[in-house]
Amino acid sequence: MQHNGFKSSNRIVQWIEYRLPIFSFLDQQVGTQYQAPKNLNYLWNFGSLAGIALIIQIVTGIVLAMHYVPHGDMAFDSVERIMRDVNYGWLIRYIHANGASMFFAAVYIHIFRGLYYGSYKFPRELLWMLGLVIFVLMMATAFMGYVLPWGQMSYWAATVITNLFSAIPWAGQSLTEWLWGGFVVGTPTLTRFYSLHYLIPFVIAGLVILHIWALHVHKSNNPLGVEVKGPKDTIAFHPYYTIKDLFSLGIFLAIFGFWVFYFPNYLGHPDNYIPANPLQTPPHIVPEWYLLPFYAILRAIPSKLGGVIAMGASLAILFLVPWLDTSRIRSGTFRPIFKQFYWLLVADVLVLGYVGSQPPEGIFIHLGRIATAYYFVHFLLILPIVGWLERPKPIPSSISESEAGTTQEASGRSETGT
Amino acid sequence: MCSLTDILTKVSRRAVGLGATLIVIVLGASIASPSIATESAKYEKRSWSFYGVLGTYDRASLQRGLQVYTEVCAACHGLKRVAFRNLLDLGFTEEEAKAIAASYDVSDGPNEEGDMYMRPGRLSDYFVSPFPNDNAARASNNGSLPPDLSLITKARTGGPDYLYSLLTGYSDPPEGESLLEGMSYNSAFPGHQIAMPPPLVSDAVIYIDGTNATIPQMSQDITQFLSWAAESKLEERKRLGLKVMIFLIILTGLLYAVKRRVWSGLH
Ligand code: HEM
């Protein structure tokens, strides 16, 4: 039996395929029929790693939810019971807690891969924006998840972040109380965060499907940034990229295991092993590492409302990157000037992360402001101007040409429009 | 146009150089002056038997630590997340653990008349806290709250190192520094003034196994014990971890070989 180029001699597969052509669908989407650029480097593995991290979070999260009690008086104790009395509860919890870090690490690399290779450019703008919606939802999910163990950092992070809404003019205070379900962060806040923390990952899963759908319309970008010109430029997803993804998954899981089994609390904060106490504010309230750059931007502006706007803008601006980058060359490989500013941006985000982890005093105030300003300058000024003025290096006419070692000066010039 | 591009190239080089220098300076400065805030805790790093890839708790030390807890710390601090059945982990027999449990009076009930009553502890019971509630604990400690010790090594930066430094860190205050009423000077505690009077004096306990009960020895043992109380699954975790890591490394090696093989079929 044959259906859309898919063949199988297995009777059961045939029976199902005839009624629901799922096997041919998978073969076309992630199998032997899906053609991907043949020159993808290992930075292209982080999308599938992020997807697996999402699945790991959902699976471990569902098991945790069987034992967790979302109540201000019982949440902390129930987490400790998971750690001490539930069979392999410690393992499930440490996987879920460190899994969030692994997920963010994969997605950050994935995003910076896109920024370097211009993966956000025509015709992948919507793919990029779907990715960003996923990223923003991940931040919300991780923040609400961090509140659930109801330790000191949980409680005070929830207080600091929800308080931001009170900066909204006129309606702020009532909005904040509505979010809290009371006059302070308490059990009603915890229960709604729990409900949303359970819900949003499934919304993310749905968005990942749209993300991959959009990806498969125009296929992956590649390190050269030139479109696929024909069958010489591509290889089948299976077996080539499935085995490559599996190999990188092995490395990913080994790094994951290193944290889970040997430094399970290193990425967390010791204060979260102190039960929440509304009467005692911890000396330094800090979010998890993956939110630090945005926390630094939030605190860089002296007014609460200003900080909230700046933080929102730092995310919103990423949605405009496809139009702020005026260069028609995708890959940073052929953009000598862009490339340097790219690394400066990476450094700037690292500085922001570091500043976010420090108390807002002394040099860190100035540094936070400079780094925040530079973040916006990069996207609003440098990206458009460099795109206009830069003279790109010659780009190859196709992926297979480049493999053969020939580049065509002429085509490189014509694409810059100069 | 051309010259503009050249200028831009130069500017971008400068900018990157400047950025890199700035980062180095900032990181350097922050490492050189680690704490702007004088409030932070101080501790010296030590090596513990439970560190490392296959680290385990020292059973003899754990049992001595239990003795220090029950004979000294339990006067003020609870250990409410540890059950008597968990003491089997320390190498006690079931009989011994039952005897320790039975030495505690546990509140139970209500009975058929509707009254609460006291009975000897069982393996399924948890350590009984010395005070019925936080207010009672404060009332007996000059208004300060002795925290429950079940999670203490995970709830402080520095963990076991901090706890050890805290217990061995008592001394007279440096000249010129005056202590508040009821406070003791401690070099490890943030702010150096702690409401806990020095809990350990030499021979505060007489160890059953005959070990000499010096302050460093007792501090060492209670730190082992409380580290176990906070992370009792550590040994299981490390043992499983080694198996998982070996499996993953071999698997990854094999996957790499397969990947090489599959890809070598191209062109
Ligand atoms: C839950 C999180 C995410 C998952 C599971 C996910 C999954 C994937 C997968 C499997 C691919 C194909 C493999 C690859 O190119 O790496 C992909 C491509 C892509 N993703 Fe994501 N992604 C996630 C988040 C994001 C985010 C936050 C962004 C950026 C804002 C993003 C932007 C892109 C882009 C632009 C592509 C096409 C890349 C190219 O081919 O060059 N993704 N994604």
Short mmCIF file of N, CA, C and O and ligand atoms in Angstrom, two decimals, chain A residues 34 37 40-55 103 106-108 110-115 117-121 124-136 138 204-205 207-209 211-212 214-216 218-223 237 245 318-319 330, ligand 1:
data_model
loop_
_atom_site.label_atom_id
_atom_site.label_comp_id
_atom_site.label_asym_id
_atom_site.label_seq_id
_atom_site.Cartn_x
_atom_site.Cartn_y
_atom_site.Cartn_z
N TYR A 34 10.77 14.73 4.51
CA TYR A 34 10.98 16.15 4.83
C TYR A 34 12.42 16.51 4.47
O TYR A 34 13.37 15.91 4.97
N PRO A 37 17.81 21.80 4.84
CA PRO A 37 19.11 22.21 4.30
C PRO A 37 20.20 21.27 4.81
O PRO A 37 20.16 20.85 5.96
N LEU A 40 23.01 22.55 8.07
CA LEU A 40 22.67 23.05 9.41
C LEU A 40 23.76 22.67 10.41
O LEU A 40 24.21 21.53 10.44
N ASN A 41 24.18 23.62 11.23
CA ASN A 41 25.18 23.29 12.25
C ASN A 41 24.49 22.94 13.57
O ASN A 41 23.27 22.92 13.65
N TYR A 42 25.29 22.69 14.60
CA TYR A 42 24.70 22.20 15.85
C TYR A 42 23.81 23.24 16.54
O TYR A 42 23.04 22.89 17.42
N LEU A 43 23.91 24.50 16.16
CA LEU A 43 23.01 25.48 16.77
C LEU A 43 21.56 25.22 16.36
O LEU A 43 20.64 25.70 17.00
N TRP A 44 21.38 24.44 15.30
CA TRP A 44 20.03 24.11 14.86
C TRP A 44 19.42 22.96 15.66
O TRP A 44 18.32 22.53 15.38
N ASN A 45 20.18 22.46 16.64
CA ASN A 45 19.63 21.36 17.43
C ASN A 45 18.81 21.86 18.62
O ASN A 45 18.14 21.09 19.27
N PHE A 46 18.92 23.16 18.93
CA PHE A 46 18.32 23.63 20.18
C PHE A 46 16.80 23.75 20.11
O PHE A 46 16.15 23.79 21.15
N GLY A 47 16.24 23.82 18.92
CA GLY A 47 14.78 23.81 18.82
C GLY A 47 14.21 22.49 19.30
O GLY A 47 13.31 22.45 20.15
N SER A 48 14.77 21.39 18.82
CA SER A 48 14.24 20.09 19.26
C SER A 48 14.56 19.87 20.73
O SER A 48 13.76 19.28 21.46
N LEU A 49 15.72 20.36 21.19
CA LEU A 49 16.03 20.21 22.62
C LEU A 49 15.02 20.98 23.47
O LEU A 49 14.56 20.49 24.52
N ALA A 50 14.64 22.19 23.02
CA ALA A 50 13.63 22.96 23.75
C ALA A 50 12.31 22.19 23.79
O ALA A 50 11.64 22.13 24.83
N GLY A 51 11.95 21.59 22.68
CA GLY A 51 10.71 20.82 22.62
C GLY A 51 10.73 19.67 23.61
O GLY A 51 9.74 19.42 24.33
N ILE A 52 11.87 18.98 23.70
CA ILE A 52 11.96 17.86 24.65
C ILE A 52 11.93 18.39 26.08
O ILE A 52 11.30 17.80 26.96
N ALA A 53 12.58 19.52 26.31
CA ALA A 53 12.54 20.11 27.65
C ALA A 53 11.10 20.43 28.04
O ALA A 53 10.69 20.22 29.19
N LEU A 54 10.32 20.92 27.09
CA LEU A 54 8.90 21.22 27.38
C LEU A 54 8.17 19.94 27.78
O LEU A 54 7.43 19.92 28.77
N ILE A 55 8.42 18.86 27.05
CA ILE A 55 7.75 17.60 27.38
C ILE A 55 8.17 17.12 28.77
O ILE A 55 7.34 16.69 29.58
N PHE A 103 15.52 24.28 30.05
CA PHE A 103 14.59 24.75 29.02
C PHE A 103 14.98 26.16 28.59
O PHE A 103 15.13 26.46 27.40
N ALA A 106 18.24 26.27 26.63
CA ALA A 106 18.06 25.85 25.24
C ALA A 106 17.39 26.96 24.43
O ALA A 106 17.80 27.25 23.30
N VAL A 107 16.35 27.57 25.00
CA VAL A 107 15.61 28.58 24.25
C VAL A 107 16.45 29.85 24.05
O VAL A 107 16.39 30.47 22.98
N TYR A 108 17.25 30.22 25.05
CA TYR A 108 18.12 31.39 24.86
C TYR A 108 19.10 31.16 23.71
O TYR A 108 19.31 32.03 22.86
N HIS A 110 18.68 29.13 21.28
CA HIS A 110 17.82 29.06 20.09
C HIS A 110 17.51 30.48 19.58
O HIS A 110 17.59 30.74 18.38
N ILE A 111 17.18 31.38 20.49
CA ILE A 111 16.85 32.75 20.09
C ILE A 111 18.10 33.46 19.56
O ILE A 111 18.07 34.12 18.51
N PHE A 112 19.23 33.32 20.27
CA PHE A 112 20.44 34.00 19.81
C PHE A 112 20.96 33.40 18.51
O PHE A 112 21.57 34.11 17.71
N ARG A 113 20.69 32.12 18.28
CA ARG A 113 20.98 31.53 16.97
C ARG A 113 20.20 32.28 15.89
O ARG A 113 20.75 32.72 14.88
N GLY A 114 18.91 32.49 16.16
CA GLY A 114 18.07 33.20 15.20
C GLY A 114 18.56 34.62 14.96
O GLY A 114 18.56 35.11 13.82
N LEU A 115 19.00 35.28 16.03
CA LEU A 115 19.47 36.65 15.89
C LEU A 115 20.75 36.72 15.05
O LEU A 115 20.97 37.67 14.31
N TYR A 117 21.85 34.41 12.71
CA TYR A 117 21.70 33.97 11.32
C TYR A 117 20.53 34.65 10.61
O TYR A 117 20.18 34.26 9.50
N GLY A 118 19.93 35.65 11.26
CA GLY A 118 18.83 36.36 10.61
C GLY A 118 17.64 35.47 10.30
O GLY A 118 16.93 35.69 9.31
N SER A 119 17.39 34.50 11.15
CA SER A 119 16.29 33.57 10.90
C SER A 119 14.92 34.25 10.99
O SER A 119 13.92 33.66 10.62
N TYR A 120 14.90 35.47 11.52
CA TYR A 120 13.63 36.18 11.68
C TYR A 120 13.20 36.89 10.40
O TYR A 120 12.11 37.45 10.32
N LYS A 121 14.09 36.91 9.38
CA LYS A 121 13.77 37.70 8.18
C LYS A 121 12.79 37.00 7.25
O LYS A 121 12.59 35.79 7.35
N ARG A 124 10.16 34.41 7.40
CA ARG A 124 9.98 33.70 8.68
C ARG A 124 9.59 34.64 9.81
O ARG A 124 9.79 34.31 10.98
N GLU A 125 9.02 35.81 9.49
CA GLU A 125 8.69 36.78 10.55
C GLU A 125 7.69 36.20 11.54
O GLU A 125 7.83 36.37 12.76
N LEU A 126 6.67 35.53 11.02
CA LEU A 126 5.62 35.03 11.92
C LEU A 126 6.15 33.87 12.77
O LEU A 126 5.80 33.73 13.94
N LEU A 127 7.02 33.07 12.17
CA LEU A 127 7.68 31.99 12.90
C LEU A 127 8.44 32.56 14.10
O LEU A 127 8.34 32.07 15.23
N TRP A 128 9.17 33.62 13.84
CA TRP A 128 9.93 34.31 14.89
C TRP A 128 8.99 34.84 15.97
O TRP A 128 9.23 34.65 17.17
N MET A 129 7.88 35.46 15.54
CA MET A 129 6.98 36.06 16.53
C MET A 129 6.27 34.99 17.35
O MET A 129 6.05 35.16 18.54
N LEU A 130 5.93 33.88 16.73
CA LEU A 130 5.34 32.78 17.50
C LEU A 130 6.34 32.29 18.55
O LEU A 130 5.97 32.01 19.69
N GLY A 131 7.61 32.22 18.15
CA GLY A 131 8.65 31.83 19.10
C GLY A 131 8.70 32.79 20.27
O GLY A 131 8.83 32.38 21.43
N LEU A 132 8.58 34.08 19.99
CA LEU A 132 8.64 35.07 21.07
C LEU A 132 7.43 34.96 22.00
O LEU A 132 7.57 35.13 23.21
N VAL A 133 6.27 34.67 21.43
CA VAL A 133 5.09 34.49 22.29
C VAL A 133 5.35 33.30 23.22
O VAL A 133 5.08 33.36 24.43
N ILE A 134 5.94 32.24 22.66
CA ILE A 134 6.29 31.08 23.49
C ILE A 134 7.23 31.52 24.61
O ILE A 134 7.04 31.17 25.78
N PHE A 135 8.22 32.31 24.27
CA PHE A 135 9.22 32.76 25.25
C PHE A 135 8.55 33.57 26.37
O PHE A 135 8.81 33.33 27.56
N VAL A 136 7.68 34.49 26.01
CA VAL A 136 7.01 35.31 27.03
C VAL A 136 6.14 34.42 27.93
O VAL A 136 6.14 34.56 29.16
N MET A 138 6.66 31.32 28.53
CA MET A 138 7.57 30.54 29.37
C MET A 138 7.98 31.34 30.60
O MET A 138 8.08 30.80 31.71
N ILE A 204 1.51 26.65 25.49
CA ILE A 204 2.82 26.68 24.84
C ILE A 204 2.93 25.52 23.86
O ILE A 204 3.37 25.69 22.72
N ALA A 205 2.49 24.34 24.29
CA ALA A 205 2.57 23.17 23.40
C ALA A 205 1.79 23.43 22.11
O ALA A 205 2.26 23.11 21.02
N LEU A 207 1.21 26.36 20.79
CA LEU A 207 1.97 27.34 20.00
C LEU A 207 3.19 26.71 19.34
O LEU A 207 3.59 27.12 18.25
N VAL A 208 3.79 25.72 20.01
CA VAL A 208 4.94 25.03 19.40
C VAL A 208 4.49 24.36 18.10
O VAL A 208 5.21 24.36 17.10
N ILE A 209 3.27 23.81 18.12
CA ILE A 209 2.76 23.17 16.89
C ILE A 209 2.62 24.23 15.78
O ILE A 209 3.07 24.00 14.65
N HIS A 211 4.30 26.98 15.60
CA HIS A 211 5.68 27.37 15.32
C HIS A 211 6.31 26.40 14.30
O HIS A 211 6.94 26.82 13.34
N ILE A 212 6.09 25.12 14.53
CA ILE A 212 6.70 24.12 13.64
C ILE A 212 5.95 24.09 12.30
O ILE A 212 6.56 23.90 11.24
N ALA A 214 4.63 26.71 10.87
CA ALA A 214 5.20 27.84 10.12
C ALA A 214 6.61 27.51 9.63
O ALA A 214 6.99 27.84 8.51
N LEU A 215 7.39 26.83 10.48
CA LEU A 215 8.75 26.44 10.09
C LEU A 215 8.72 25.58 8.83
O LEU A 215 9.52 25.77 7.90
N HIS A 216 7.76 24.66 8.79
CA HIS A 216 7.76 23.69 7.70
C HIS A 216 7.20 24.26 6.39
O HIS A 216 7.30 23.61 5.36
N HIS A 218 8.31 27.28 5.00
CA HIS A 218 9.48 27.76 4.26
C HIS A 218 10.76 27.06 4.65
O HIS A 218 11.83 27.44 4.21
N LYS A 219 10.64 26.06 5.54
CA LYS A 219 11.77 25.24 5.97
C LYS A 219 12.77 26.06 6.79
O LYS A 219 12.67 27.28 6.90
N SER A 220 13.74 25.34 7.33
CA SER A 220 14.73 26.00 8.18
C SER A 220 15.58 26.97 7.37
O SER A 220 15.87 26.73 6.20
N ASN A 221 15.97 28.03 8.04
CA ASN A 221 17.07 28.86 7.55
C ASN A 221 18.34 28.02 7.71
O ASN A 221 18.26 26.86 8.14
N ASN A 222 19.50 28.53 7.37
CA ASN A 222 20.72 27.75 7.53
C ASN A 222 21.89 28.70 7.73
O ASN A 222 21.73 29.91 7.57
N PRO A 223 23.05 28.19 8.10
CA PRO A 223 24.17 29.08 8.46
C PRO A 223 24.57 30.06 7.35
O PRO A 223 25.16 31.10 7.63
N PHE A 237 15.22 14.69 6.49
CA PHE A 237 15.25 14.91 7.94
C PHE A 237 15.60 13.61 8.65
O PHE A 237 16.45 13.56 9.53
N ASP A 245 19.93 15.04 16.11
CA ASP A 245 19.18 15.54 17.26
C ASP A 245 19.31 14.59 18.45
O ASP A 245 19.42 15.02 19.60
N LEU A 318 11.64 42.94 20.47
CA LEU A 318 12.09 41.74 19.76
C LEU A 318 11.11 41.35 18.65
O LEU A 318 11.51 40.78 17.64
N PHE A 319 9.83 41.72 18.85
CA PHE A 319 8.84 41.41 17.82
C PHE A 319 9.07 42.27 16.57
O PHE A 319 8.61 41.92 15.49
N ARG A 330 20.80 37.58 5.31
CA ARG A 330 20.36 36.96 6.56
C ARG A 330 21.51 36.66 7.50
O ARG A 330 21.53 37.12 8.63
C1 HEM C 1 9.01 26.10 23.71
C2 HEM C 1 9.91 26.70 23.05
C3 HEM C 1 10.31 26.39 21.64
C4 HEM C 1 10.31 25.21 20.96
C5 HEM C 1 9.90 23.88 21.51
C6 HEM C 1 10.79 25.47 19.64
C7 HEM C 1 10.94 24.49 18.66
C8 HEM C 1 11.53 24.71 17.44
C9 HEM C 1 11.96 23.69 16.56
C10 HEM C 1 11.87 22.19 16.82
C11 HEM C 1 12.51 24.30 15.50
C12 HEM C 1 13.21 23.61 14.35
C13 HEM C 1 14.65 23.26 14.73
C14 HEM C 1 15.54 24.46 14.84
O1 HEM C 1 15.64 25.24 13.88
O2 HEM C 1 16.18 24.63 15.87
C15 HEM C 1 12.37 25.71 15.67
C16 HEM C 1 12.76 26.69 14.77
C17 HEM C 1 12.72 28.06 15.00
N1 HEM C 1 12.41 28.67 16.19
FE1 HEM C 1 11.70 27.74 17.83
N2 HEM C 1 11.07 26.79 19.53
C18 HEM C 1 10.79 27.38 20.72
C19 HEM C 1 10.92 28.69 21.03
C20 HEM C 1 11.35 29.67 20.14
C21 HEM C 1 11.58 31.01 20.48
C22 HEM C 1 11.38 31.60 21.87
C23 HEM C 1 12.01 31.66 19.35
C24 HEM C 1 12.44 33.09 19.13
C25 HEM C 1 11.90 34.09 19.44
C26 HEM C 1 12.03 30.71 18.30
C27 HEM C 1 12.39 30.99 17.00
C28 HEM C 1 12.55 30.04 16.03
C29 HEM C 1 12.94 30.32 14.68
C30 HEM C 1 13.18 31.70 14.10
C31 HEM C 1 13.03 29.09 14.02
C32 HEM C 1 13.44 28.83 12.60
C33 HEM C 1 14.91 28.76 12.74
C34 HEM C 1 15.71 28.46 11.55
O3 HEM C 1 15.40 27.52 10.84
O4 HEM C 1 16.69 29.17 11.41
N3 HEM C 1 11.64 29.50 18.81
N4 HEM C 1 11.78 25.93 16.87
#
